[in-house]
Amino acid sequence: MSLGKFIAKRAFQAFVTLIGALLVVFLIMRILPGDPARLIAGPEASWEDVENIRKMLGLDKPLYIQFIEYVKSVFKGDFGKSIKYGTPVIDEILARLPYTILLAVAAEAIAVALALPLGVYSALKPNSTLSRFISAISLFGASLPIFWLALIFIYIFSAKLKWLPSFGAGSWKHLILPSFTLALLLMGNLTRITRSSVMEAASMNHVTTAVAKGLDNGKVLRRHVLRVSMIPIITIMGLQIGSLLGGAVITETVFAWPGIGSLLIDSIFYRDYPLAQGIILFIVLAFVIVNLAVDFVYGLIDPRVRSRTWS
């Protein structure tokens, strides 16, 4: 498959994924109880006022007409106006996006900086006491409910020690608790994947042969073990980054971090159809772009993948 065909195939898959996601979210938002027209009009509004608002929002039309019109407007770059804020959806998303990117980059950087060396050490020294401790902590970290961990951090570092703020995004100190909360959750899975991948790569025939021939262990590790083991590691990192760019909903809500995740929760509670649909579309698009980037990185790392997909 040529590079052009590869890109065309991925673009078509992305298009189908986006349409499917839009349809699912569109239907779910309209199945949920609550009437956005009534919320806008207020509890004291008359039935006529509510109906006028419904017509203004286009909610009086059949569902399939609403969906078709929405898809058309999306491909024209018009995501509609937020029912709650009265501003363009794209403006609301772009206003929150820098906070989400900042939190995602900080959390993933912390997780990678800690998980990769711990995972490699645990794989190379599988029977050591420290390796067993790392494995136990990784499993424990991956199993922790993130809201519980966030509340524990707030209790210790904010309520008791008063070292760090517990909510908001006014300074760099506000980033510490939510980023470390997410990083510890990400570290659990990343450390375990790194450990298993390095152990599998180290047991391959060409690696054992290189060691038997007396090649330097450091060179064998860098050139043969880490290069092969990076593919599953990059996969899990791509999934993590995609999910973080979509907004860490629970973490952003607990710490009142003004990112995409907290905005999504607000839009759902308010039945803000255009805003919720716009955010979901952004989340799906983030996953698609990250997965496409991961595919390209695969090809750069492993020539076998490059030969199968790019040529």
mmCIF file of C-alpha atoms in Angstrom:
data_model
loop_
_atom_site.group_PDB
_atom_site.id
_atom_site.type_symbol
_atom_site.label_atom_id
_atom_site.label_comp_id
_atom_site.label_asym_id
_atom_site.label_seq_id
_atom_site.Cartn_x
_atom_site.Cartn_y
_atom_site.Cartn_z
ATOM 1 C CA MET A 1 0.000 0.000 0.000
ATOM 2 C CA SER A 2 1.421 3.379 -1.007
ATOM 3 C CA LEU A 3 1.614 6.273 1.418
ATOM 4 C CA GLY A 4 -1.146 8.086 -0.517
ATOM 5 C CA LYS A 5 -3.504 5.109 -0.306
ATOM 6 C CA PHE A 6 -2.661 4.683 3.362
ATOM 7 C CA ILE A 7 -3.606 8.307 4.095
ATOM 8 C CA ALA A 8 -6.790 8.038 1.986
ATOM 9 C CA LYS A 9 -7.827 4.872 3.827
ATOM 10 C CA ARG A 10 -7.239 6.478 7.211
ATOM 11 C CA ALA A 11 -9.113 9.622 6.156
ATOM 12 C CA PHE A 12 -12.134 7.567 5.090
ATOM 13 C CA GLN A 13 -12.072 5.627 8.365
ATOM 14 C CA ALA A 14 -11.884 8.914 10.249
ATOM 15 C CA PHE A 15 -14.862 10.283 8.311
ATOM 16 C CA VAL A 16 -16.997 7.206 9.096
ATOM 17 C CA THR A 17 -15.949 7.349 12.746
ATOM 18 C CA LEU A 18 -16.882 11.020 13.041
ATOM 19 C CA ILE A 19 -20.309 10.508 11.453
ATOM 20 C CA GLY A 20 -20.995 7.513 13.697
ATOM 21 C CA ALA A 21 -19.939 9.413 16.808
ATOM 22 C CA LEU A 22 -22.075 12.396 15.839
ATOM 23 C CA LEU A 23 -25.120 10.171 15.334
ATOM 24 C CA VAL A 24 -24.699 8.358 18.663
ATOM 25 C CA VAL A 25 -24.196 11.566 20.643
ATOM 26 C CA PHE A 26 -27.026 13.305 18.780
ATOM 27 C CA LEU A 27 -29.480 10.542 19.731
ATOM 28 C CA ILE A 28 -28.279 10.175 23.324
ATOM 29 C CA MET A 29 -28.564 13.907 23.998
ATOM 30 C CA ARG A 30 -32.173 13.874 22.807
ATOM 31 C CA ILE A 31 -33.112 10.739 24.724
ATOM 32 C CA LEU A 32 -31.986 12.251 28.034
ATOM 33 C CA PRO A 33 -34.771 13.886 30.066
ATOM 34 C CA GLY A 34 -35.015 17.660 30.099
ATOM 35 C CA ASP A 35 -35.948 20.383 27.639
ATOM 36 C CA PRO A 36 -33.319 23.035 26.806
ATOM 37 C CA ALA A 37 -36.064 25.379 25.599
ATOM 38 C CA ARG A 38 -37.730 25.197 29.007
ATOM 39 C CA LEU A 39 -34.378 25.783 30.734
ATOM 40 C CA ILE A 40 -33.758 28.894 28.645
ATOM 41 C CA ALA A 41 -37.289 30.238 29.047
ATOM 42 C CA GLY A 42 -37.369 29.640 32.783
ATOM 43 C CA PRO A 43 -39.951 27.921 34.996
ATOM 44 C CA GLU A 44 -42.415 30.822 34.811
ATOM 45 C CA ALA A 45 -42.483 31.029 30.995
ATOM 46 C CA SER A 46 -45.672 30.276 29.104
ATOM 47 C CA TRP A 47 -46.094 27.342 26.742
ATOM 48 C CA GLU A 48 -46.041 29.732 23.770
ATOM 49 C CA ASP A 49 -42.707 31.209 24.843
ATOM 50 C CA VAL A 50 -41.192 27.744 25.181
ATOM 51 C CA GLU A 51 -42.453 26.737 21.733
ATOM 52 C CA ASN A 52 -41.043 29.901 20.187
ATOM 53 C CA ILE A 53 -37.636 29.094 21.654
ATOM 54 C CA ARG A 54 -37.905 25.520 20.373
ATOM 55 C CA LYS A 55 -38.565 26.845 16.864
ATOM 56 C CA MET A 56 -35.679 29.287 17.155
ATOM 57 C CA LEU A 57 -33.346 26.431 18.106
ATOM 58 C CA GLY A 58 -34.758 24.134 15.434
ATOM 59 C CA LEU A 59 -35.900 21.579 18.013
ATOM 60 C CA ASP A 60 -39.406 21.441 16.536
ATOM 61 C CA LYS A 61 -38.146 19.674 13.395
ATOM 62 C CA PRO A 62 -37.985 15.872 13.001
ATOM 63 C CA LEU A 63 -34.828 14.307 14.442
ATOM 64 C CA TYR A 64 -33.454 13.180 11.098
ATOM 65 C CA ILE A 65 -33.813 16.710 9.711
ATOM 66 C CA GLN A 66 -32.035 18.125 12.760
ATOM 67 C CA PHE A 67 -29.196 15.624 12.314
ATOM 68 C CA ILE A 68 -28.766 16.255 8.588
ATOM 69 C CA GLU A 69 -28.730 20.009 9.109
ATOM 70 C CA TYR A 70 -26.199 19.659 11.914
ATOM 71 C CA VAL A 71 -23.849 17.483 9.837
ATOM 72 C CA LYS A 72 -24.058 19.955 6.941
ATOM 73 C CA SER A 73 -23.234 22.876 9.204
ATOM 74 C CA VAL A 74 -20.304 20.992 10.772
ATOM 75 C CA PHE A 75 -18.693 20.387 7.393
ATOM 76 C CA LYS A 76 -19.108 24.091 6.680
ATOM 77 C CA GLY A 77 -17.203 24.869 9.865
ATOM 78 C CA ASP A 78 -20.300 26.040 11.734
ATOM 79 C CA PHE A 79 -20.790 24.137 15.000
ATOM 80 C CA GLY A 80 -23.722 26.260 16.076
ATOM 81 C CA LYS A 81 -24.181 28.434 19.135
ATOM 82 C CA SER A 82 -24.130 27.290 22.722
ATOM 83 C CA ILE A 83 -27.611 27.297 24.242
ATOM 84 C CA LYS A 84 -26.244 28.147 27.678
ATOM 85 C CA TYR A 85 -23.642 30.778 26.791
ATOM 86 C CA GLY A 86 -25.092 32.159 23.559
ATOM 87 C CA THR A 87 -21.647 32.169 21.919
ATOM 88 C CA PRO A 88 -20.286 30.049 19.039
ATOM 89 C CA VAL A 89 -19.447 26.508 20.134
ATOM 90 C CA ILE A 90 -15.997 26.679 18.571
ATOM 91 C CA ASP A 91 -15.187 29.763 20.677
ATOM 92 C CA GLU A 92 -16.134 27.963 23.890
ATOM 93 C CA ILE A 93 -14.022 24.930 22.966
ATOM 94 C CA LEU A 94 -11.001 27.006 21.952
ATOM 95 C CA ALA A 95 -11.236 29.001 25.187
ATOM 96 C CA ARG A 96 -10.969 25.803 27.262
ATOM 97 C CA LEU A 97 -8.571 23.908 24.994
ATOM 98 C CA PRO A 98 -5.283 25.462 26.270
ATOM 99 C CA TYR A 99 -6.086 24.313 29.813
ATOM 100 C CA THR A 100 -6.798 20.767 28.640
ATOM 101 C CA ILE A 101 -3.604 20.634 26.557
ATOM 102 C CA LEU A 102 -1.549 21.968 29.476
ATOM 103 C CA LEU A 103 -2.955 19.361 31.861
ATOM 104 C CA ALA A 104 -2.574 16.538 29.322
ATOM 105 C CA VAL A 105 1.053 17.373 28.486
ATOM 106 C CA ALA A 106 2.031 17.788 32.143
ATOM 107 C CA ALA A 107 0.376 14.534 33.242
ATOM 108 C CA GLU A 108 1.762 12.463 30.357
ATOM 109 C CA ALA A 109 5.265 13.933 30.767
ATOM 110 C CA ILE A 110 5.314 13.037 34.463
ATOM 111 C CA ALA A 111 3.966 9.551 33.759
ATOM 112 C CA VAL A 112 6.504 8.828 30.998
ATOM 113 C CA ALA A 113 9.446 10.223 32.983
ATOM 114 C CA LEU A 114 8.661 7.895 35.887
ATOM 115 C CA ALA A 115 7.071 4.859 34.236
ATOM 116 C CA LEU A 116 9.622 4.103 31.503
ATOM 117 C CA PRO A 117 12.726 3.781 33.726
ATOM 118 C CA LEU A 118 10.749 1.895 36.373
ATOM 119 C CA GLY A 119 9.309 -0.485 33.780
ATOM 120 C CA VAL A 120 12.701 -1.116 32.140
ATOM 121 C CA TYR A 121 14.377 -1.756 35.487
ATOM 122 C CA SER A 122 11.586 -4.087 36.564
ATOM 123 C CA ALA A 123 11.940 -6.052 33.312
ATOM 124 C CA LEU A 124 15.730 -6.360 33.518
ATOM 125 C CA LYS A 125 15.700 -7.315 37.222
ATOM 126 C CA PRO A 126 12.448 -9.321 37.429
ATOM 127 C CA ASN A 127 13.338 -11.243 40.594
ATOM 128 C CA SER A 128 14.588 -8.336 42.667
ATOM 129 C CA THR A 129 12.692 -6.992 45.644
ATOM 130 C CA LEU A 130 12.444 -3.553 44.046
ATOM 131 C CA SER A 131 11.018 -5.069 40.859
ATOM 132 C CA ARG A 132 8.297 -6.856 42.819
ATOM 133 C CA PHE A 133 7.539 -3.626 44.657
ATOM 134 C CA ILE A 134 7.290 -1.716 41.356
ATOM 135 C CA SER A 135 4.916 -4.340 39.932
ATOM 136 C CA ALA A 136 2.700 -4.216 43.017
ATOM 137 C CA ILE A 137 2.584 -0.414 43.048
ATOM 138 C CA SER A 138 1.833 -0.329 39.308
ATOM 139 C CA LEU A 139 -1.105 -2.690 39.701
ATOM 140 C CA PHE A 140 -2.350 -0.733 42.704
ATOM 141 C CA GLY A 141 -2.011 2.586 40.872
ATOM 142 C CA ALA A 142 -3.861 1.344 37.795
ATOM 143 C CA SER A 143 -6.722 0.094 39.991
ATOM 144 C CA LEU A 144 -7.239 3.254 42.052
ATOM 145 C CA PRO A 145 -10.455 5.235 41.491
ATOM 146 C CA ILE A 146 -9.187 8.571 40.254
ATOM 147 C CA PHE A 147 -11.800 10.610 42.146
ATOM 148 C CA TRP A 148 -10.692 8.946 45.395
ATOM 149 C CA LEU A 149 -7.036 9.701 44.683
ATOM 150 C CA ALA A 150 -7.908 13.310 43.820
ATOM 151 C CA LEU A 151 -9.812 13.778 47.074
ATOM 152 C CA ILE A 152 -6.948 12.242 49.078
ATOM 153 C CA PHE A 153 -4.487 14.653 47.469
ATOM 154 C CA ILE A 154 -6.767 17.605 48.208
ATOM 155 C CA TYR A 155 -7.154 16.499 51.834
ATOM 156 C CA ILE A 156 -3.405 16.025 52.405
ATOM 157 C CA PHE A 157 -1.745 18.770 50.374
ATOM 158 C CA SER A 158 -4.448 21.429 50.456
ATOM 159 C CA ALA A 159 -6.650 20.997 53.519
ATOM 160 C CA LYS A 160 -4.037 19.693 55.981
ATOM 161 C CA LEU A 161 -0.612 20.882 54.826
ATOM 162 C CA LYS A 162 -1.947 23.911 52.937
ATOM 163 C CA TRP A 163 0.884 23.633 50.407
ATOM 164 C CA LEU A 164 -1.142 23.703 47.207
ATOM 165 C CA PRO A 165 -4.484 25.139 45.999
ATOM 166 C CA SER A 166 -7.249 22.603 45.527
ATOM 167 C CA PHE A 167 -9.192 24.152 42.651
ATOM 168 C CA GLY A 168 -8.979 26.627 39.797
ATOM 169 C CA ALA A 169 -6.195 27.471 37.349
ATOM 170 C CA GLY A 170 -4.785 30.795 38.489
ATOM 171 C CA SER A 171 -1.095 29.836 38.691
ATOM 172 C CA TRP A 172 1.367 26.996 38.067
ATOM 173 C CA LYS A 173 0.659 25.694 41.576
ATOM 174 C CA HIS A 174 -2.913 24.913 40.527
ATOM 175 C CA LEU A 175 -1.532 22.473 37.934
ATOM 176 C CA ILE A 176 0.406 20.291 40.369
ATOM 177 C CA LEU A 177 -2.383 18.321 42.052
ATOM 178 C CA PRO A 178 -4.498 17.507 38.956
ATOM 179 C CA SER A 179 -1.440 16.640 36.833
ATOM 180 C CA PHE A 180 0.065 14.317 39.452
ATOM 181 C CA THR A 181 -3.334 12.727 40.060
ATOM 182 C CA LEU A 182 -3.638 11.870 36.375
ATOM 183 C CA ALA A 183 0.043 10.912 36.106
ATOM 184 C CA LEU A 184 -0.192 8.315 38.870
ATOM 185 C CA LEU A 185 -3.151 6.703 37.146
ATOM 186 C CA LEU A 186 -1.345 6.713 33.778
ATOM 187 C CA MET A 187 1.869 5.405 35.344
ATOM 188 C CA GLY A 188 0.273 2.169 36.487
ATOM 189 C CA ASN A 189 -0.654 0.960 33.009
ATOM 190 C CA LEU A 190 2.420 2.449 31.334
ATOM 191 C CA THR A 191 4.841 0.798 33.774
ATOM 192 C CA ARG A 192 3.203 -2.600 33.364
ATOM 193 C CA ILE A 193 3.171 -2.354 29.556
ATOM 194 C CA THR A 194 6.819 -1.242 29.535
ATOM 195 C CA ARG A 195 7.847 -4.120 31.782
ATOM 196 C CA SER A 196 6.078 -6.809 29.758
ATOM 197 C CA SER A 197 7.245 -5.366 26.412
ATOM 198 C CA VAL A 198 10.899 -5.147 27.454
ATOM 199 C CA MET A 199 10.819 -8.663 28.914
ATOM 200 C CA GLU A 200 9.329 -10.038 25.697
ATOM 201 C CA ALA A 201 11.847 -8.208 23.512
ATOM 202 C CA ALA A 202 14.769 -9.297 25.706
ATOM 203 C CA SER A 203 13.804 -12.962 25.263
ATOM 204 C CA MET A 204 13.915 -12.851 21.445
ATOM 205 C CA ASN A 205 16.489 -15.017 19.672
ATOM 206 C CA HIS A 206 18.488 -12.199 18.095
ATOM 207 C CA VAL A 207 18.855 -10.513 21.484
ATOM 208 C CA THR A 208 20.090 -13.640 23.252
ATOM 209 C CA THR A 209 22.454 -14.283 20.337
ATOM 210 C CA ALA A 210 23.866 -10.753 20.580
ATOM 211 C CA VAL A 211 24.432 -11.174 24.315
ATOM 212 C CA ALA A 212 26.051 -14.592 23.770
ATOM 213 C CA LYS A 213 28.482 -13.048 21.273
ATOM 214 C CA GLY A 214 29.657 -10.661 23.952
ATOM 215 C CA LEU A 215 28.125 -7.435 22.680
ATOM 216 C CA ASP A 216 27.875 -4.601 25.174
ATOM 217 C CA ASN A 217 24.689 -4.923 27.235
ATOM 218 C CA GLY A 218 23.952 -1.217 26.900
ATOM 219 C CA LYS A 219 24.133 -1.349 23.117
ATOM 220 C CA VAL A 220 21.955 -4.468 23.006
ATOM 221 C CA LEU A 221 19.400 -2.744 25.215
ATOM 222 C CA ARG A 222 19.309 0.442 23.130
ATOM 223 C CA ARG A 223 19.525 -1.036 19.637
ATOM 224 C CA HIS A 224 17.535 -4.228 19.952
ATOM 225 C CA VAL A 225 15.419 -4.393 23.106
ATOM 226 C CA LEU A 226 14.079 -0.856 23.493
ATOM 227 C CA ARG A 227 13.529 -0.324 19.768
ATOM 228 C CA VAL A 228 11.291 -3.391 19.478
ATOM 229 C CA SER A 229 9.512 -2.874 22.795
ATOM 230 C CA MET A 230 8.556 0.744 22.001
ATOM 231 C CA ILE A 231 5.640 -0.186 19.702
ATOM 232 C CA PRO A 232 3.180 -1.335 22.429
ATOM 233 C CA ILE A 233 4.457 1.461 24.669
ATOM 234 C CA ILE A 234 3.693 4.061 21.995
ATOM 235 C CA THR A 235 0.249 2.494 21.532
ATOM 236 C CA ILE A 236 -0.709 2.962 25.170
ATOM 237 C CA MET A 237 0.801 6.465 25.196
ATOM 238 C CA GLY A 238 -1.275 7.385 22.145
ATOM 239 C CA LEU A 239 -4.457 6.161 23.796
ATOM 240 C CA GLN A 240 -3.606 8.072 26.958
ATOM 241 C CA ILE A 241 -2.877 11.317 25.119
ATOM 242 C CA GLY A 242 -6.056 10.977 23.061
ATOM 243 C CA SER A 243 -8.169 10.490 26.160
ATOM 244 C CA LEU A 244 -6.463 13.386 27.959
ATOM 245 C CA LEU A 245 -6.982 15.742 25.025
ATOM 246 C CA GLY A 246 -10.645 14.808 25.182
ATOM 247 C CA GLY A 247 -10.692 16.115 28.708
ATOM 248 C CA ALA A 248 -10.072 14.282 31.952
ATOM 249 C CA VAL A 249 -13.682 14.702 33.022
ATOM 250 C CA ILE A 250 -13.459 13.476 36.623
ATOM 251 C CA THR A 251 -10.150 15.167 37.400
ATOM 252 C CA GLU A 252 -11.199 18.480 35.871
ATOM 253 C CA THR A 253 -14.484 18.360 37.776
ATOM 254 C CA VAL A 254 -12.937 17.537 41.172
ATOM 255 C CA PHE A 255 -10.246 20.217 40.854
ATOM 256 C CA ALA A 256 -12.544 22.720 39.067
ATOM 257 C CA TRP A 257 -10.007 22.828 36.234
ATOM 258 C CA PRO A 258 -11.523 24.860 33.357
ATOM 259 C CA GLY A 259 -10.845 22.366 30.560
ATOM 260 C CA ILE A 260 -12.818 20.478 27.932
ATOM 261 C CA GLY A 261 -13.944 17.773 30.362
ATOM 262 C CA SER A 262 -15.628 20.111 32.820
ATOM 263 C CA LEU A 263 -17.218 21.996 29.916
ATOM 264 C CA LEU A 264 -18.670 18.723 28.618
ATOM 265 C CA ILE A 265 -20.250 17.965 31.992
ATOM 266 C CA ASP A 266 -21.796 21.443 32.095
ATOM 267 C CA SER A 267 -23.194 21.090 28.580
ATOM 268 C CA ILE A 268 -24.781 17.718 29.361
ATOM 269 C CA PHE A 269 -26.410 18.935 32.569
ATOM 270 C CA TYR A 270 -27.767 22.004 30.778
ATOM 271 C CA ARG A 271 -28.910 19.955 27.743
ATOM 272 C CA ASP A 272 -26.757 22.223 25.591
ATOM 273 C CA TYR A 273 -26.996 20.068 22.452
ATOM 274 C CA PRO A 274 -24.724 22.093 20.139
ATOM 275 C CA LEU A 275 -21.971 22.458 22.734
ATOM 276 C CA ALA A 276 -22.037 18.796 23.820
ATOM 277 C CA GLN A 277 -22.012 17.606 20.212
ATOM 278 C CA GLY A 278 -19.148 19.962 19.375
ATOM 279 C CA ILE A 279 -17.063 18.719 22.311
ATOM 280 C CA ILE A 280 -17.693 15.064 21.450
ATOM 281 C CA LEU A 281 -16.709 15.776 17.859
ATOM 282 C CA PHE A 282 -13.470 17.339 19.082
ATOM 283 C CA ILE A 283 -12.752 14.336 21.339
ATOM 284 C CA VAL A 284 -13.261 11.866 18.488
ATOM 285 C CA LEU A 285 -11.139 14.013 16.183
ATOM 286 C CA ALA A 286 -8.362 14.108 18.787
ATOM 287 C CA PHE A 287 -8.374 10.305 19.008
ATOM 288 C CA VAL A 288 -8.303 9.964 15.215
ATOM 289 C CA ILE A 289 -5.380 12.379 14.824
ATOM 290 C CA VAL A 290 -3.393 10.781 17.645
ATOM 291 C CA ASN A 291 -3.945 7.278 16.252
ATOM 292 C CA LEU A 292 -2.833 8.432 12.807
ATOM 293 C CA ALA A 293 0.301 9.945 14.341
ATOM 294 C CA VAL A 294 0.958 6.676 16.184
ATOM 295 C CA ASP A 295 0.744 4.757 12.892
ATOM 296 C CA PHE A 296 3.396 7.018 11.367
ATOM 297 C CA VAL A 297 5.647 6.641 14.413
ATOM 298 C CA TYR A 298 5.295 2.853 14.094
ATOM 299 C CA GLY A 299 6.718 3.087 10.598
ATOM 300 C CA LEU A 300 9.620 5.245 11.735
ATOM 301 C CA ILE A 301 10.555 2.846 14.537
ATOM 302 C CA ASP A 302 9.973 -0.536 12.882
ATOM 303 C CA PRO A 303 10.867 -1.000 9.184
ATOM 304 C CA ARG A 304 8.575 -4.049 9.029
ATOM 305 C CA VAL A 305 5.554 -1.886 9.804
ATOM 306 C CA ARG A 306 6.719 0.701 7.272
ATOM 307 C CA SER A 307 7.030 -1.913 4.536
ATOM 308 C CA ARG A 308 3.532 -3.259 5.222
ATOM 309 C CA THR A 309 1.691 0.067 5.339
ATOM 310 C CA TRP A 310 3.696 2.645 3.410
ATOM 311 C CA SER A 311 4.921 0.676 0.410
#
